[in-house]
Amino acid sequence: MNRRGLLGTIPVLIGLVVLVVVQTKGIASVPPLGATLDPATGALNIGSRAKLPRSVTIPIAHMPGTVTVSYSAQGIPDLHATNQSALWFAMGYLEARNRLFEMDLIRREAAGELSAVLGPSYLTSDLFELRLGLMRTAKANFAALPATDRKVLAIFSNGVNAARSYDISHHQLPVEFRLLNYTPAPWTPTDSMLVQGYLTQTLDYSQNPVDYSILVGHLGYQRTMDLFPVIAKNPQSPYDLGPYHSQHHIPIDPSTTVSPGLLASLQAIAQASTKLPDTAIHSFSNSNNWAISGSKSSTGNAIVAGDPHLNQTLPAVWYWVNAHAPGISFAGVTVPGLPIILIGRNHSIAWSETDVENQSTFFYQETTSKAHPGDYLLHGAWVPFGHITYTVKVKGQPAQHLVIDTTANGPIISVHGVKVAVYWLGAQVSTDFASLMGVLHASNWTQFKAALSSWRAPSQNFVFGDRHGNIGLISAGYYPILSARDPWLVMNGNSGDRIIGSIPYREIPQSYDPKSGFVFSANQRPVAANYPYYLGTSFNFFSNGYRADEIHAVLSTTSKITPTDVAHLQNSVTDYLATQLVPWLVRQFNGVHEPPAVAAALHTLSHWNARMGASSTAASIWWTFLGDEIHDTFGPWFARYRVPQPAGSSLVVNQLNAPLVEDLQYMDLSQPSSPFFTPPGNAHKVTAGTVAREALGQAIATLTHKFGSNQQSWRWDRLHFREFPSLSGAAGLSYGPRGSSGDAWTVDAADGDLLSEAGPSWRMIVAFGDRGYAIYPGGQSENPLSPWYENQIPDWFSGRYLPFGLGALPGIATWTLEPRS
């Protein structure tokens, strides 16, 4: 997917924001914008909202206590509350004062209500979300929470609404609301559950069975499984090596076929998905984390590191906060709309999260018949579809009426043709919020692990470290056990292909205080090939393991690791795959007379340290070569069998197709005569060396055409960029594009191709007994005139950190929030 922005490509029809910024800064010749620019009530009031907070006392009706908020120079609040209720209220108040528009966009996307304010171009997104049912799940999840947690969310909502009321009464609502001509609705606890559901969908919902079945329909079953196997062919770096105790295997059915009718329906689903916001479907791997025990660290205490890789936007996905109340203290990041941190630390422990391999989305072909209208076949009997009806408001157009057919296997997700239902684990009723509250209060591994025992979705690798030097990692989540053959394909809704249980919590991937002295995850397969349960496949949107390989290589060979070592590793731009394939590539030219341009490129590559540095010429040659070799190897097969490749989908043949990259590594190094190197229909056998030599020549020609024949000018930062787009969609409010180091497979990930808009969205280092450090690419405020709008990006780009911990940063202003008498 094209990952443009936190909510996808949400150019929220507010190009006028740029004009507002220009006008506010006093530049002339801006056309009159009427009431929008009224200095008291209109968009110009954006300037007053951008001012640094003064030391003030703010009386708030119905506030359940007093909270003192000390702001650092970076806009990071440190909260001290007289009681926990006051703390939750203040969290809502501060998030809304800084991120209300972002919060409203998130809940609208999740609820299927974007087109009501953004117009008909977002109707596709709304219809998809209504079918998936995040609002239905949000209501059920809130109802399932313990009463104490429901109370926390209610108090938080009161705080959000107090800030909303303040902004409305003082004409200080974010300018986007004025430009779009609507007032945000009051916040409810269900809205916080929608934010939780939005995160779950972003990290957990995939359409890989759709893509797999499309591949089978075109390539056939055996060829598809050769290219996209359950277990990747290249070496992996799992963190849980066993021993494993249970035995449970899914049978394989090589006779599987895909009918023309189903294939057409699935291709329509895949094509429609390209019109959705990029956050709707998980299509890239996320995040690194690791922990180092006291025995292996230079401090004698545990060190915990985390850097979740998400869309990098302005404002950022995260909101940084330090908070204290009787019985609780924490520091870390939350997502605006939630009252507690997701990643961070308390007095005793620290934690971070990454995505883990666990297939969480299953698709079913439903059997229908003209002889049984309105029915579908289930276990041999005709049963009626269920129906859910919605009225969808569309700005500037009549409302749309949507009727969703539902089955025992989930809602119908197909847009036409054969009916296909989706069963998504994220739609299950869960109490994940309560699990996070338990983590927040945990003081040791036993309590931490117990809190996560009820965690369901998204499945996450939770890394752990405590102040006593202990470390751990557990891949918490609901892991289904299926009776199905090939659950990675679209299954038969009438058959017995069902979830029949789940992997016991004691047998999910986990490790505590291993002899190595470290644990780590980077979206690699967490277990060895002999793990007895099915988790997913190499095509299940998980990483090819190169970040994990590099992390493992560094941690295993470094003794007495320091916080500085950890920072260097988080910012590492070493491409592990290049360390494996570039020496092999150079050897393919031994004894071959090369043209001068090729000889120069080979000389550069042979002296390269595999770092994707901004000034590196070798980095440009390597990445361009890799794309050409992948395309030259697999492209003819996809073309011969007419595999569709919708732009941005997982079916595209390029460097970002993780299974194909793994295949290429294995074939180059271990199977150079693989039949896949010979294009179909070619009478002459082709080997890996031939393809590689031709691909390098193509890469040199491409770079020469783009930058000229002087190879010193082929700097990576002239080819590769990072950008931090504004949620407004206005280019003038974005950061970049800026030439950058890194690539999709480096630890400092630049997710995407030559223009990256996703990557480390928060870097955190907790060194117990020492200082902590953190940074994220953005700022605390969504107001583009605020000094806290993008102020942390330069430090993030340069690999610098801010102090992080439970202690307050030096304050520049203080707010006192207190009950109104």
mmCIF file of C-alpha atoms in Angstrom, residues 226-512:
data_model
loop_
_atom_site.group_PDB
_atom_site.id
_atom_site.type_symbol
_atom_site.label_atom_id
_atom_site.label_comp_id
_atom_site.label_asym_id
_atom_site.label_seq_id
_atom_site.Cartn_x
_atom_site.Cartn_y
_atom_site.Cartn_z
ATOM 1 C CA ASP A 226 7.570 -22.820 -3.932
ATOM 2 C CA LEU A 227 7.723 -19.032 -4.093
ATOM 3 C CA PHE A 228 5.687 -18.262 -0.969
ATOM 4 C CA PRO A 229 6.337 -21.198 1.395
ATOM 5 C CA VAL A 230 5.031 -21.582 4.915
ATOM 6 C CA ILE A 231 8.611 -21.618 6.277
ATOM 7 C CA ALA A 232 11.056 -19.310 4.512
ATOM 8 C CA LYS A 233 13.990 -21.006 2.794
ATOM 9 C CA ASN A 234 16.655 -18.588 3.994
ATOM 10 C CA PRO A 235 18.211 -18.727 7.502
ATOM 11 C CA GLN A 236 16.151 -17.072 10.241
ATOM 12 C CA SER A 237 16.908 -15.715 13.719
ATOM 13 C CA PRO A 238 14.073 -16.873 16.014
ATOM 14 C CA TYR A 239 14.215 -15.847 19.650
ATOM 15 C CA ASP A 240 12.353 -18.864 21.098
ATOM 16 C CA LEU A 241 14.300 -21.994 20.135
ATOM 17 C CA GLY A 242 12.334 -24.393 22.310
ATOM 18 C CA PRO A 243 12.213 -27.091 23.430
ATOM 19 C CA TYR A 244 8.608 -27.428 22.305
ATOM 20 C CA HIS A 245 6.338 -29.952 23.938
ATOM 21 C CA SER A 246 3.056 -30.307 22.073
ATOM 22 C CA GLN A 247 2.428 -31.676 18.621
ATOM 23 C CA HIS A 248 -0.158 -30.238 16.262
ATOM 24 C CA HIS A 249 0.235 -29.984 12.498
ATOM 25 C CA ILE A 250 -1.957 -28.649 9.726
ATOM 26 C CA PRO A 251 -2.305 -31.045 6.781
ATOM 27 C CA ILE A 252 -1.311 -29.783 3.344
ATOM 28 C CA ASP A 253 -3.595 -30.220 0.326
ATOM 29 C CA PRO A 254 -1.620 -29.850 -2.931
ATOM 30 C CA SER A 255 -4.766 -30.530 -4.957
ATOM 31 C CA THR A 256 -6.217 -27.145 -4.021
ATOM 32 C CA THR A 257 -7.572 -25.106 -6.924
ATOM 33 C CA VAL A 258 -9.317 -21.756 -7.258
ATOM 34 C CA SER A 259 -12.398 -21.537 -9.489
ATOM 35 C CA PRO A 260 -12.692 -18.774 -12.113
ATOM 36 C CA GLY A 261 -15.674 -17.274 -10.282
ATOM 37 C CA LEU A 262 -13.844 -17.090 -6.953
ATOM 38 C CA LEU A 263 -10.716 -15.769 -8.673
ATOM 39 C CA ALA A 264 -12.684 -12.925 -10.260
ATOM 40 C CA SER A 265 -14.257 -12.026 -6.914
ATOM 41 C CA LEU A 266 -10.897 -12.045 -5.134
ATOM 42 C CA GLN A 267 -9.256 -9.903 -7.802
ATOM 43 C CA ALA A 268 -12.085 -7.400 -7.358
ATOM 44 C CA ILE A 269 -11.397 -7.355 -3.597
ATOM 45 C CA ALA A 270 -7.685 -6.791 -4.239
ATOM 46 C CA GLN A 271 -8.368 -3.991 -6.702
ATOM 47 C CA ALA A 272 -10.881 -2.274 -4.395
ATOM 48 C CA SER A 273 -8.322 -2.409 -1.583
ATOM 49 C CA THR A 274 -6.009 -0.080 -3.501
ATOM 50 C CA LYS A 275 -8.589 2.684 -2.970
ATOM 51 C CA LEU A 276 -8.567 2.339 0.822
ATOM 52 C CA PRO A 277 -6.485 4.411 3.235
ATOM 53 C CA ASP A 278 -3.160 2.655 3.649
ATOM 54 C CA THR A 279 -3.829 2.066 7.345
ATOM 55 C CA ALA A 280 -6.849 -0.125 6.546
ATOM 56 C CA ILE A 281 -4.801 -3.191 5.607
ATOM 57 C CA HIS A 282 -1.545 -4.279 7.208
ATOM 58 C CA SER A 283 0.958 -4.698 4.403
ATOM 59 C CA PHE A 284 4.378 -4.081 5.923
ATOM 60 C CA SER A 285 6.274 -5.286 8.952
ATOM 61 C CA ASN A 286 6.631 -3.179 12.053
ATOM 62 C CA SER A 287 9.197 -2.469 14.679
ATOM 63 C CA ASN A 288 12.245 -3.599 16.632
ATOM 64 C CA ASN A 289 12.698 -4.250 20.317
ATOM 65 C CA TRP A 290 15.220 -5.981 22.507
ATOM 66 C CA ALA A 291 16.284 -6.251 26.118
ATOM 67 C CA ILE A 292 19.737 -6.853 27.599
ATOM 68 C CA SER A 293 20.161 -8.464 30.996
ATOM 69 C CA GLY A 294 22.196 -7.017 33.826
ATOM 70 C CA SER A 295 24.875 -9.669 33.259
ATOM 71 C CA LYS A 296 25.487 -8.461 29.696
ATOM 72 C CA SER A 297 25.060 -4.699 30.110
ATOM 73 C CA SER A 298 27.769 -2.234 31.076
ATOM 74 C CA THR A 299 25.572 -0.854 33.854
ATOM 75 C CA GLY A 300 24.886 -4.192 35.561
ATOM 76 C CA ASN A 301 21.186 -3.448 35.068
ATOM 77 C CA ALA A 302 18.693 -4.291 32.370
ATOM 78 C CA ILE A 303 18.464 -2.167 29.239
ATOM 79 C CA VAL A 304 15.216 -2.151 27.245
ATOM 80 C CA ALA A 305 15.019 -0.735 23.721
ATOM 81 C CA GLY A 306 12.045 -0.220 21.457
ATOM 82 C CA ASP A 307 11.344 1.517 18.182
ATOM 83 C CA PRO A 308 7.922 0.801 16.643
ATOM 84 C CA HIS A 309 7.804 1.347 12.889
ATOM 85 C CA LEU A 310 4.592 3.065 11.876
ATOM 86 C CA ASN A 311 3.466 5.813 9.525
ATOM 87 C CA GLN A 312 5.506 8.938 10.125
ATOM 88 C CA THR A 313 3.162 11.890 10.022
ATOM 89 C CA LEU A 314 2.643 15.397 11.287
ATOM 90 C CA PRO A 315 1.275 15.308 13.878
ATOM 91 C CA ALA A 316 2.940 12.094 14.963
ATOM 92 C CA VAL A 317 1.054 8.936 15.819
ATOM 93 C CA TRP A 318 2.333 9.173 19.412
ATOM 94 C CA TYR A 319 1.839 11.602 22.289
ATOM 95 C CA TRP A 320 4.641 11.624 24.881
ATOM 96 C CA VAL A 321 3.686 12.023 28.526
ATOM 97 C CA ASN A 322 5.023 11.563 32.066
ATOM 98 C CA ALA A 323 2.342 10.972 34.688
ATOM 99 C CA HIS A 324 2.163 10.505 38.460
ATOM 100 C CA ALA A 325 -0.637 9.947 40.948
ATOM 101 C CA PRO A 326 -0.902 8.055 44.236
ATOM 102 C CA GLY A 327 -0.345 4.384 43.389
ATOM 103 C CA ILE A 328 0.821 4.886 39.817
ATOM 104 C CA SER A 329 3.650 6.493 37.809
ATOM 105 C CA PHE A 330 4.539 5.997 34.165
ATOM 106 C CA ALA A 331 6.406 7.582 31.272
ATOM 107 C CA GLY A 332 6.072 6.781 27.587
ATOM 108 C CA VAL A 333 3.815 7.274 24.614
ATOM 109 C CA THR A 334 0.115 6.909 24.085
ATOM 110 C CA VAL A 335 -1.986 7.220 20.964
ATOM 111 C CA PRO A 336 -4.273 10.273 21.184
ATOM 112 C CA GLY A 337 -7.653 8.960 22.258
ATOM 113 C CA LEU A 338 -6.350 6.527 24.905
ATOM 114 C CA PRO A 339 -5.689 7.410 28.556
ATOM 115 C CA ILE A 340 -2.675 5.155 29.143
ATOM 116 C CA ILE A 341 0.705 4.610 27.536
ATOM 117 C CA LEU A 342 1.264 1.666 25.195
ATOM 118 C CA ILE A 343 5.080 1.702 25.328
ATOM 119 C CA GLY A 344 7.241 2.983 28.166
ATOM 120 C CA ARG A 345 8.080 2.310 31.779
ATOM 121 C CA ASN A 346 6.951 2.567 35.383
ATOM 122 C CA HIS A 347 9.144 2.524 38.515
ATOM 123 C CA SER A 348 9.938 -1.187 38.238
ATOM 124 C CA ILE A 349 9.689 -2.350 34.623
ATOM 125 C CA ALA A 350 9.916 -1.174 31.011
ATOM 126 C CA TRP A 351 8.330 -2.642 27.900
ATOM 127 C CA SER A 352 7.919 -2.186 24.160
ATOM 128 C CA GLU A 353 6.064 -4.005 21.400
ATOM 129 C CA THR A 354 6.493 -5.321 17.864
ATOM 130 C CA ASP A 355 4.204 -7.269 15.540
ATOM 131 C CA VAL A 356 4.465 -11.052 15.688
ATOM 132 C CA GLU A 357 3.782 -13.729 13.083
ATOM 133 C CA ASN A 358 0.241 -14.958 13.680
ATOM 134 C CA GLN A 359 -2.322 -15.244 10.910
ATOM 135 C CA SER A 360 -5.264 -13.272 12.180
ATOM 136 C CA THR A 361 -7.527 -12.980 9.135
ATOM 137 C CA PHE A 362 -9.359 -15.882 7.476
ATOM 138 C CA PHE A 363 -11.567 -15.817 4.397
ATOM 139 C CA TYR A 364 -14.407 -18.132 3.418
ATOM 140 C CA GLN A 365 -16.133 -18.700 0.100
ATOM 141 C CA GLU A 366 -19.857 -18.963 0.815
ATOM 142 C CA THR A 367 -22.038 -21.231 -1.334
ATOM 143 C CA THR A 368 -25.257 -19.684 -2.624
ATOM 144 C CA SER A 369 -27.949 -20.868 -5.034
ATOM 145 C CA LYS A 370 -30.671 -19.233 -7.095
ATOM 146 C CA ALA A 371 -32.923 -21.940 -5.733
ATOM 147 C CA HIS A 372 -32.322 -20.635 -2.203
ATOM 148 C CA PRO A 373 -32.305 -16.821 -2.468
ATOM 149 C CA GLY A 374 -31.097 -15.070 0.665
ATOM 150 C CA ASP A 375 -29.498 -18.261 2.011
ATOM 151 C CA TYR A 376 -26.005 -19.755 2.164
ATOM 152 C CA LEU A 377 -24.856 -23.314 2.719
ATOM 153 C CA LEU A 378 -23.481 -24.134 6.180
ATOM 154 C CA HIS A 379 -22.594 -27.716 7.169
ATOM 155 C CA GLY A 380 -24.841 -28.993 4.390
ATOM 156 C CA ALA A 381 -27.920 -26.963 5.392
ATOM 157 C CA TRP A 382 -29.318 -23.774 3.857
ATOM 158 C CA VAL A 383 -29.438 -20.958 6.421
ATOM 159 C CA PRO A 384 -30.422 -17.300 5.953
ATOM 160 C CA PHE A 385 -27.880 -14.512 5.816
ATOM 161 C CA GLY A 386 -28.011 -12.063 8.667
ATOM 162 C CA HIS A 387 -28.344 -8.379 7.803
ATOM 163 C CA ILE A 388 -27.006 -5.159 9.306
ATOM 164 C CA THR A 389 -28.237 -1.866 7.877
ATOM 165 C CA TYR A 390 -26.443 1.485 7.932
ATOM 166 C CA THR A 391 -27.203 4.961 6.633
ATOM 167 C CA VAL A 392 -23.955 6.596 5.541
ATOM 168 C CA LYS A 393 -23.869 10.382 5.409
ATOM 169 C CA VAL A 394 -21.917 11.837 2.475
ATOM 170 C CA LYS A 395 -20.940 15.490 2.358
ATOM 171 C CA GLY A 396 -22.605 17.233 -0.574
ATOM 172 C CA GLN A 397 -24.540 14.153 -1.666
ATOM 173 C CA PRO A 398 -27.573 12.139 -0.558
ATOM 174 C CA ALA A 399 -26.972 9.579 2.167
ATOM 175 C CA GLN A 400 -26.047 6.067 1.108
ATOM 176 C CA HIS A 401 -27.850 3.016 2.459
ATOM 177 C CA LEU A 402 -25.744 -0.079 3.118
ATOM 178 C CA VAL A 403 -26.995 -3.557 3.892
ATOM 179 C CA ILE A 404 -24.287 -5.959 5.084
ATOM 180 C CA ASP A 405 -24.848 -9.687 4.757
ATOM 181 C CA THR A 406 -23.415 -11.654 7.652
ATOM 182 C CA THR A 407 -22.631 -15.345 8.080
ATOM 183 C CA ALA A 408 -21.358 -17.680 10.768
ATOM 184 C CA ASN A 409 -17.918 -17.056 9.243
ATOM 185 C CA GLY A 410 -18.166 -13.272 9.478
ATOM 186 C CA PRO A 411 -19.474 -10.412 7.333
ATOM 187 C CA ILE A 412 -19.437 -10.581 3.544
ATOM 188 C CA ILE A 413 -16.473 -8.522 2.410
ATOM 189 C CA SER A 414 -16.557 -9.123 -1.373
ATOM 190 C CA VAL A 415 -17.755 -6.264 -3.549
ATOM 191 C CA HIS A 416 -19.452 -8.414 -6.211
ATOM 192 C CA GLY A 417 -19.543 -11.912 -7.647
ATOM 193 C CA VAL A 418 -18.900 -14.917 -5.421
ATOM 194 C CA LYS A 419 -19.665 -14.066 -1.804
ATOM 195 C CA VAL A 420 -16.588 -14.080 0.411
ATOM 196 C CA ALA A 421 -16.806 -13.691 4.197
ATOM 197 C CA VAL A 422 -13.999 -12.547 6.472
ATOM 198 C CA TYR A 423 -13.269 -13.785 9.983
ATOM 199 C CA TRP A 424 -10.866 -11.369 11.664
ATOM 200 C CA LEU A 425 -9.529 -11.985 15.150
ATOM 201 C CA GLY A 426 -9.611 -8.239 15.797
ATOM 202 C CA ALA A 427 -13.406 -8.419 15.671
ATOM 203 C CA GLN A 428 -13.482 -10.755 18.655
ATOM 204 C CA VAL A 429 -14.613 -9.312 21.955
ATOM 205 C CA SER A 430 -11.497 -8.556 23.998
ATOM 206 C CA THR A 431 -10.390 -6.864 27.192
ATOM 207 C CA ASP A 432 -7.013 -5.734 25.872
ATOM 208 C CA PHE A 433 -7.403 -2.342 27.557
ATOM 209 C CA ALA A 434 -7.596 -4.121 30.908
ATOM 210 C CA SER A 435 -4.416 -6.044 29.993
ATOM 211 C CA LEU A 436 -2.587 -2.773 29.391
ATOM 212 C CA MET A 437 -3.812 -1.442 32.716
ATOM 213 C CA GLY A 438 -2.332 -4.563 34.297
ATOM 214 C CA VAL A 439 0.997 -3.978 32.538
ATOM 215 C CA LEU A 440 0.985 -0.402 33.785
ATOM 216 C CA HIS A 441 0.798 -1.644 37.383
ATOM 217 C CA ALA A 442 3.142 -4.658 37.017
ATOM 218 C CA SER A 443 6.420 -4.720 38.940
ATOM 219 C CA ASN A 444 7.942 -8.039 37.802
ATOM 220 C CA TRP A 445 7.850 -10.682 35.077
ATOM 221 C CA THR A 446 5.199 -12.793 36.780
ATOM 222 C CA GLN A 447 2.770 -9.859 37.000
ATOM 223 C CA PHE A 448 3.663 -8.646 33.500
ATOM 224 C CA LYS A 449 3.051 -12.068 31.981
ATOM 225 C CA ALA A 450 -0.178 -12.532 33.942
ATOM 226 C CA ALA A 451 -1.496 -9.187 32.717
ATOM 227 C CA LEU A 452 -0.923 -10.234 29.110
ATOM 228 C CA SER A 453 -2.551 -13.635 29.479
ATOM 229 C CA SER A 454 -5.882 -12.175 28.343
ATOM 230 C CA TRP A 455 -4.390 -10.122 25.483
ATOM 231 C CA ARG A 456 -5.961 -11.134 22.170
ATOM 232 C CA ALA A 457 -5.269 -8.836 19.209
ATOM 233 C CA PRO A 458 -3.113 -7.578 17.703
ATOM 234 C CA SER A 459 -0.617 -10.295 18.600
ATOM 235 C CA GLN A 460 2.497 -8.519 19.807
ATOM 236 C CA ASN A 461 6.037 -9.316 20.902
ATOM 237 C CA PHE A 462 6.117 -7.675 24.346
ATOM 238 C CA VAL A 463 9.711 -7.168 25.464
ATOM 239 C CA PHE A 464 10.363 -6.744 29.180
ATOM 240 C CA GLY A 465 13.098 -5.608 31.527
ATOM 241 C CA ASP A 466 13.066 -4.784 35.222
ATOM 242 C CA ARG A 467 15.167 -2.849 37.703
ATOM 243 C CA HIS A 468 16.655 -6.096 39.054
ATOM 244 C CA GLY A 469 18.308 -6.941 35.722
ATOM 245 C CA ASN A 470 15.804 -9.553 34.522
ATOM 246 C CA ILE A 471 14.583 -9.604 30.911
ATOM 247 C CA GLY A 472 11.913 -11.421 28.955
ATOM 248 C CA LEU A 473 9.906 -11.534 25.759
ATOM 249 C CA ILE A 474 6.452 -12.991 25.217
ATOM 250 C CA SER A 475 4.455 -12.929 21.983
ATOM 251 C CA ALA A 476 1.059 -12.350 23.560
ATOM 252 C CA GLY A 477 -2.125 -12.838 21.602
ATOM 253 C CA TYR A 478 -4.807 -15.280 20.557
ATOM 254 C CA TYR A 479 -3.304 -17.988 18.345
ATOM 255 C CA PRO A 480 -6.019 -20.037 16.645
ATOM 256 C CA ILE A 481 -5.762 -23.765 16.018
ATOM 257 C CA LEU A 482 -7.633 -24.731 12.860
ATOM 258 C CA SER A 483 -9.029 -27.929 11.453
ATOM 259 C CA ALA A 484 -8.504 -26.559 7.943
ATOM 260 C CA ARG A 485 -6.088 -27.620 5.283
ATOM 261 C CA ASP A 486 -4.176 -24.622 3.887
ATOM 262 C CA PRO A 487 -5.743 -21.896 6.069
ATOM 263 C CA TRP A 488 -3.586 -19.374 4.254
ATOM 264 C CA LEU A 489 -5.977 -19.759 1.307
ATOM 265 C CA VAL A 490 -9.644 -18.796 1.027
ATOM 266 C CA MET A 491 -11.495 -21.683 2.685
ATOM 267 C CA ASN A 492 -14.844 -23.346 2.026
ATOM 268 C CA GLY A 493 -17.519 -21.801 4.229
ATOM 269 C CA ASN A 494 -19.678 -24.916 4.045
ATOM 270 C CA SER A 495 -16.976 -27.312 5.240
ATOM 271 C CA GLY A 496 -15.495 -28.035 8.626
ATOM 272 C CA ASP A 497 -12.657 -25.555 8.134
ATOM 273 C CA ARG A 498 -12.964 -23.905 11.507
ATOM 274 C CA ILE A 499 -11.031 -22.590 14.481
ATOM 275 C CA ILE A 500 -11.187 -25.419 16.981
ATOM 276 C CA GLY A 501 -9.124 -23.952 19.800
ATOM 277 C CA SER A 502 -6.087 -21.835 20.555
ATOM 278 C CA ILE A 503 -2.453 -22.438 21.439
ATOM 279 C CA PRO A 504 -2.102 -22.648 25.243
ATOM 280 C CA TYR A 505 -0.577 -19.526 26.748
ATOM 281 C CA ARG A 506 2.346 -21.514 28.179
ATOM 282 C CA GLU A 507 3.246 -22.684 24.651
ATOM 283 C CA ILE A 508 3.121 -19.422 22.714
ATOM 284 C CA PRO A 509 6.563 -17.987 21.795
ATOM 285 C CA GLN A 510 8.332 -16.646 24.898
ATOM 286 C CA SER A 511 11.679 -16.432 26.667
ATOM 287 C CA TYR A 512 12.788 -15.311 30.129
#
